[in-house]
Amino acid sequence: MIRAPIRSTIELTYKCNQRCSYCYNPHHSGGFISFDGFVHVADELINESVFSIALAGGEPLLHPRFFEFYDYIADRAFAPPIILTNGSVADETDVRKLVDRSKNRPLRLQVSLDSLKPVIGMQNRLIKKTVAFLDSLIRYGIRPSIGTVLTSLNIDNVPQLIQRFESNILAYHLMAPQEFAHTKEYIRSTRPTKAQVEGLKKYIDIVRNSFDISIEGGFDESELKTVNKSGCHSCKGCAAGFTKAVVDPSLNVLACEITPSLVLGNLRESSLSEIWKNNRTKYIQSQDFPLCHNIARLRLVETKLSKMEATK
């Protein structure tokens, strides 16, 4: 067992200005991580030589101290943090702050954008703001990545999206949605058809040599069905609780952001090193992952962890 995760995500808040119907986060509300709490988390990750750190949410740019957090890690960690954002809350001042931070070190940024056209259940009302954010970054010479969640409602629009930005984007990450209790009805009703999948596959085969396009979830119709019925297909060989950890705004250490019930410990009570060696983490690591593929199994694991907590 490694002594600490290789990569970690710090969730600065669960608040988000968008309401995407496929999102694993059912709340979109709650407070922000405190500055002292963030510094404590960052120090723990850096002291344990965590290789890659991401700042996420919710929407991380909603945090009023976001840039202080970014600078704290960028000045101390192995590499600047990755920013996972929808970009629609950023104004020109925010863009300039990002540009300033890209002058001496690489700016690693992934922007969520599912379509250039309004799509039911996705980030419709803020598409123009997200596109304007991307255009501003590109104008200053920054090449962000784009993350796109695929459903039957937007899969036909992916070629238009790629053609709009072309090689100005570092990479296009296409992802199949994951099914949770609060997203099941939406995801099952918007599953891509075989014809849609084949159409996108043909397009990507044509342009793959021109653009960096990665796919999580596969293009085969049966694979997409497996994703939608069971969970995180892209997490085959899952890193949750092994080489990956997530810290939420309350400083809970989670095996994965999409299973917030799997709490390994809390950094207010224990160090990351202690959490990574405790019985809860060992128990998670003994399971057949990814647990999000099997909701019944996940519930059994949650019950076991609750009993561990009760007998502490």
C-alpha atoms as one frame of an Amber mdcrd trajectory, in Angstrom:
protein
   0.000   0.000   0.000   1.324   3.446  -0.875   1.671   5.862   2.036  -0.571
   8.559   0.530  -2.699   9.236  -2.564  -0.931  10.219  -5.769  -3.667  12.649
  -6.770  -6.268  14.519  -4.822  -9.142  16.938  -5.357 -10.066  19.677  -2.903
 -13.748  20.579  -3.145 -13.885  24.259  -2.183 -17.692  24.313  -2.033 -20.746
  22.350  -3.135 -22.343  25.574  -4.378 -22.839  25.819  -8.111 -24.509  28.353
 -10.389 -25.661  25.590 -12.735 -28.143  22.740 -12.359 -27.059  20.020 -14.771
 -29.482  17.110 -14.500 -26.752  14.459 -14.678 -24.561  15.945 -11.910 -23.510
  13.655  -9.055 -23.935  16.578  -6.638 -27.622  16.639  -5.588 -27.390  19.751
  -3.404 -25.625  22.645  -5.198 -25.655  24.459  -1.868 -23.709  24.685   1.378
 -20.848  26.749   2.651 -17.276  27.323   1.594 -14.138  25.723   2.913 -12.476
  28.148   5.334  -9.074  29.673   4.614  -7.502  27.982   7.650  -9.160  24.719
   6.675  -7.840  24.985   3.136  -4.296  25.742   4.291  -4.423  22.739   6.610
  -5.611  20.471   3.785  -3.063  21.839   1.313  -0.203  21.410   3.803  -1.243
  17.822   4.454  -1.312  17.005   0.734   1.959  18.778  -0.005   3.767  17.259
   3.008   2.714  13.811   1.814   4.055  14.584  -1.692   0.700  14.257  -3.441
   1.668  14.565  -7.095  -1.446  16.189  -8.565  -3.942  18.466  -6.801  -7.168
  19.767  -8.350  -9.445  22.581  -7.173 -13.092  21.795  -7.778 -16.618  22.107
  -6.406 -19.439  22.755  -6.975 -18.058  25.693  -8.862 -14.649  26.608  -7.372
 -14.575  30.130  -8.826 -17.545  31.010  -6.598 -15.224  30.896  -3.609 -14.235
  34.483  -2.725 -10.675  33.386  -1.872 -10.134  31.118  -4.841  -7.028  32.868
  -6.139  -5.410  32.857  -2.713  -5.974  29.115  -2.610  -4.565  28.672  -6.094
  -1.429  30.654  -5.251  -0.889  28.801  -1.990  -0.644  25.463  -3.774   1.133
  26.782  -6.874   3.897  28.268  -4.700   4.450  25.094  -2.670   3.355  21.951
  -4.501   5.061  19.900  -7.187   2.880  21.557  -9.835   0.175  24.242  -9.969
  -3.294  22.891  -9.184  -5.711  21.814 -11.897  -8.825  24.002 -12.050 -12.135
  22.265 -12.798 -14.724  24.932 -13.625 -17.695  25.755 -15.832 -16.166  29.202
 -16.394 -19.509  30.997 -16.504 -19.005  32.955 -13.280 -15.656  34.381 -14.372
 -15.417  38.004 -15.488 -12.589  39.789 -17.294 -10.818  40.455 -13.998 -10.785
  36.742 -13.248  -9.455  36.006 -16.716  -6.619  38.495 -16.236  -5.756  36.921
 -12.881  -5.545  33.540 -14.567  -3.444  34.974 -17.372  -1.042  36.558 -14.871
  -0.622  33.193 -13.179   0.154  31.495 -16.494   3.209  33.657 -17.207   5.659
  31.828 -14.949   4.111  28.353 -14.802   1.622  26.293 -16.815  -2.059  26.931
 -16.205  -3.969  23.653 -16.090  -7.670  24.187 -16.567 -10.644  22.081 -17.658
 -13.877  23.862 -18.558 -17.233  22.062 -18.601 -19.170  22.702 -21.808 -21.691
  20.196 -23.152 -22.995  21.973 -26.231 -23.075  25.260 -28.096 -26.855  24.871
 -28.380 -29.430  24.887 -25.557 -30.015  21.357 -24.282 -32.670  20.380 -21.755
 -31.194  19.442 -18.410 -27.780  20.891 -19.169 -26.053  24.214 -18.646 -28.194
  26.149 -21.110 -28.602  29.666 -19.782 -24.886  30.126 -19.255 -23.507  28.677
 -22.491 -22.642  32.114 -23.884 -20.736  33.039 -20.720 -18.755  29.800 -20.797
 -17.906  30.303 -24.478 -16.871  33.907 -23.788 -14.623  32.661 -20.968 -12.960
  30.160 -23.287 -12.529  32.769 -26.014 -10.885  35.161 -23.550  -8.416  32.513
 -22.402  -7.590  31.609 -25.993  -7.122  35.262 -26.892  -4.404  35.458 -24.220
  -2.688  32.335 -25.506  -4.029  29.898 -22.914  -5.187  26.479 -24.124  -7.712
  24.993 -21.695  -9.292  21.561 -21.971 -13.033  21.041 -22.416 -15.059  18.411
 -20.578 -18.313  17.259 -22.218 -20.883  14.835 -20.807 -22.584  12.852 -23.570
 -26.330  12.214 -23.781 -28.738  11.744 -26.668 -29.523  15.470 -26.427 -26.028
  16.757 -27.181 -23.994  13.957 -28.743 -24.886  15.139 -32.270 -23.539  18.605
 -31.413 -20.035  17.454 -30.476 -18.572  17.978 -33.986 -19.847  21.568 -33.942
 -18.243  22.116 -30.550 -14.875  20.795 -31.699 -15.017  22.749 -34.951 -15.791
  25.939 -33.009 -12.555  25.802 -31.007 -10.370  23.388 -33.017  -6.738  23.196
 -31.866  -7.123  26.177 -29.548  -8.249  23.597 -27.001  -5.577  21.422 -25.390
  -7.810  18.353 -25.132 -11.450  17.365 -25.503 -12.645  14.987 -22.774 -15.898
  13.248 -23.707 -17.596  11.457 -20.822 -20.577   9.171 -20.400 -22.832  10.215
 -17.489 -22.975   8.219 -14.289 -26.212   7.061 -12.751 -27.218   7.961  -9.194
 -30.538   7.842  -7.382 -31.312  11.479  -8.210 -30.113  11.245 -11.842 -31.380
   7.799 -12.869 -34.561   8.887 -14.623 -32.850  11.631 -16.619 -29.868   9.539
 -17.667 -31.914   6.516 -18.721 -34.237   8.701 -20.774 -31.338  10.421 -22.567
 -29.186   7.419 -23.436 -27.513   7.868 -26.865 -28.820   5.642 -29.635 -26.618
   3.243 -31.572 -26.831   5.516 -34.635 -25.723   8.530 -32.605 -22.782   6.637
 -31.139 -21.703   5.402 -34.549 -21.985   8.894 -36.014 -19.737  10.382 -33.339
 -17.288   7.504 -33.659 -16.924   8.118 -37.413 -16.345  11.838 -36.869 -13.683
  11.256 -34.219 -11.923   8.699 -36.401 -11.604  11.439 -39.031 -10.338  14.236
 -36.776  -8.419  12.275 -34.138  -5.037  13.083 -35.679  -5.846  16.807 -35.620
  -7.165  17.126 -32.076  -6.506  15.475 -28.724  -9.799  13.709 -27.950 -10.150
  11.334 -25.022 -13.240   9.285 -24.286 -14.379   7.941 -20.945 -17.123   5.360
 -21.193 -16.545   3.977 -24.654 -18.471   4.390 -27.914 -20.061   0.983 -28.129
 -23.783   1.203 -27.398 -23.613  -1.710 -24.948 -20.767   0.039 -23.114 -22.799
   3.216 -22.798 -25.706   1.203 -21.427 -23.362  -0.386 -18.906 -22.166   3.042
 -17.864 -25.651   4.396 -17.409 -26.977   1.386 -15.546 -24.086   0.786 -13.201
 -21.995   3.888 -12.692 -18.455   4.932 -13.462 -17.365   2.765 -16.380 -14.336
   5.003 -16.835 -13.168   4.022 -13.343 -12.323   0.471 -14.404  -9.185  -0.185
 -12.408 -10.605   2.344  -9.959  -8.145   4.530  -8.041 -10.624   5.607  -5.340
  -9.100   5.030  -1.930  -5.932   3.624  -3.491  -4.088   6.379  -5.350  -6.864
   8.979  -5.232  -8.587  10.915  -2.456 -11.030  13.809  -2.310 -11.345  16.374
   0.485 -14.750  18.022   0.870 -15.465  21.510   2.305 -15.847  20.014   5.805
 -12.379  18.423   5.520 -13.742  14.894   5.194 -11.409  12.666   3.209 -13.424
  10.675   0.668 -12.453   7.730  -1.492 -14.143   9.453  -4.451 -16.244  12.544
  -5.080 -19.097  10.484  -6.515 -19.423   8.360  -3.361 -19.486  11.000  -0.585
 -20.780   8.416   1.888 -17.417   6.636   1.848 -15.657   8.849   4.385 -12.178
   7.650   5.295 -11.586  10.222   8.032 -11.457  13.929   8.751  -8.339  16.085
   8.550  -9.418  18.095  11.604  -9.087  14.933  13.654  -6.275  12.981  11.973
  -3.393  13.510   9.602  -3.603  12.295   6.013  -0.966   9.684   6.808  -3.040
   8.363   9.716  -6.216   8.320   7.622  -4.487   6.470   4.793  -3.458   3.720
   7.212  -6.658   3.475   9.284  -9.116   0.564   9.290 -11.729   2.430   7.232
  -9.285   2.979   4.383  -8.006  -0.581   4.595 -11.590  -1.831   4.425 -12.340
   0.318   1.366  -9.178  -0.966  -0.295 -10.275  -4.563   0.323 -13.459  -4.099
  -1.730 -14.079  -4.938  -5.349 -14.008  -1.537  -7.010 -15.597   0.484  -8.375
 -18.355   0.249  -5.780 -20.420   2.773  -7.735 -21.042  -0.065 -10.206 -23.012
  -1.930  -7.573 -25.334   0.198  -5.477 -26.358  -2.738  -3.262 -22.719  -3.482
  -2.479 -22.092   0.190  -1.819 -24.905   0.231   0.748 -23.378  -2.763   2.549
 -20.017  -1.009   2.701 -21.679   2.162   4.031 -23.339   0.096   6.778 -20.015
  -1.491   7.710 -18.332   1.916   7.920 -21.189   3.230  10.099 -20.673   0.338
  12.493 -16.953   1.111  12.599 -17.807   4.702  13.512 -20.223   3.580  16.239
 -17.635   1.341  17.895 -14.833   3.916  17.927
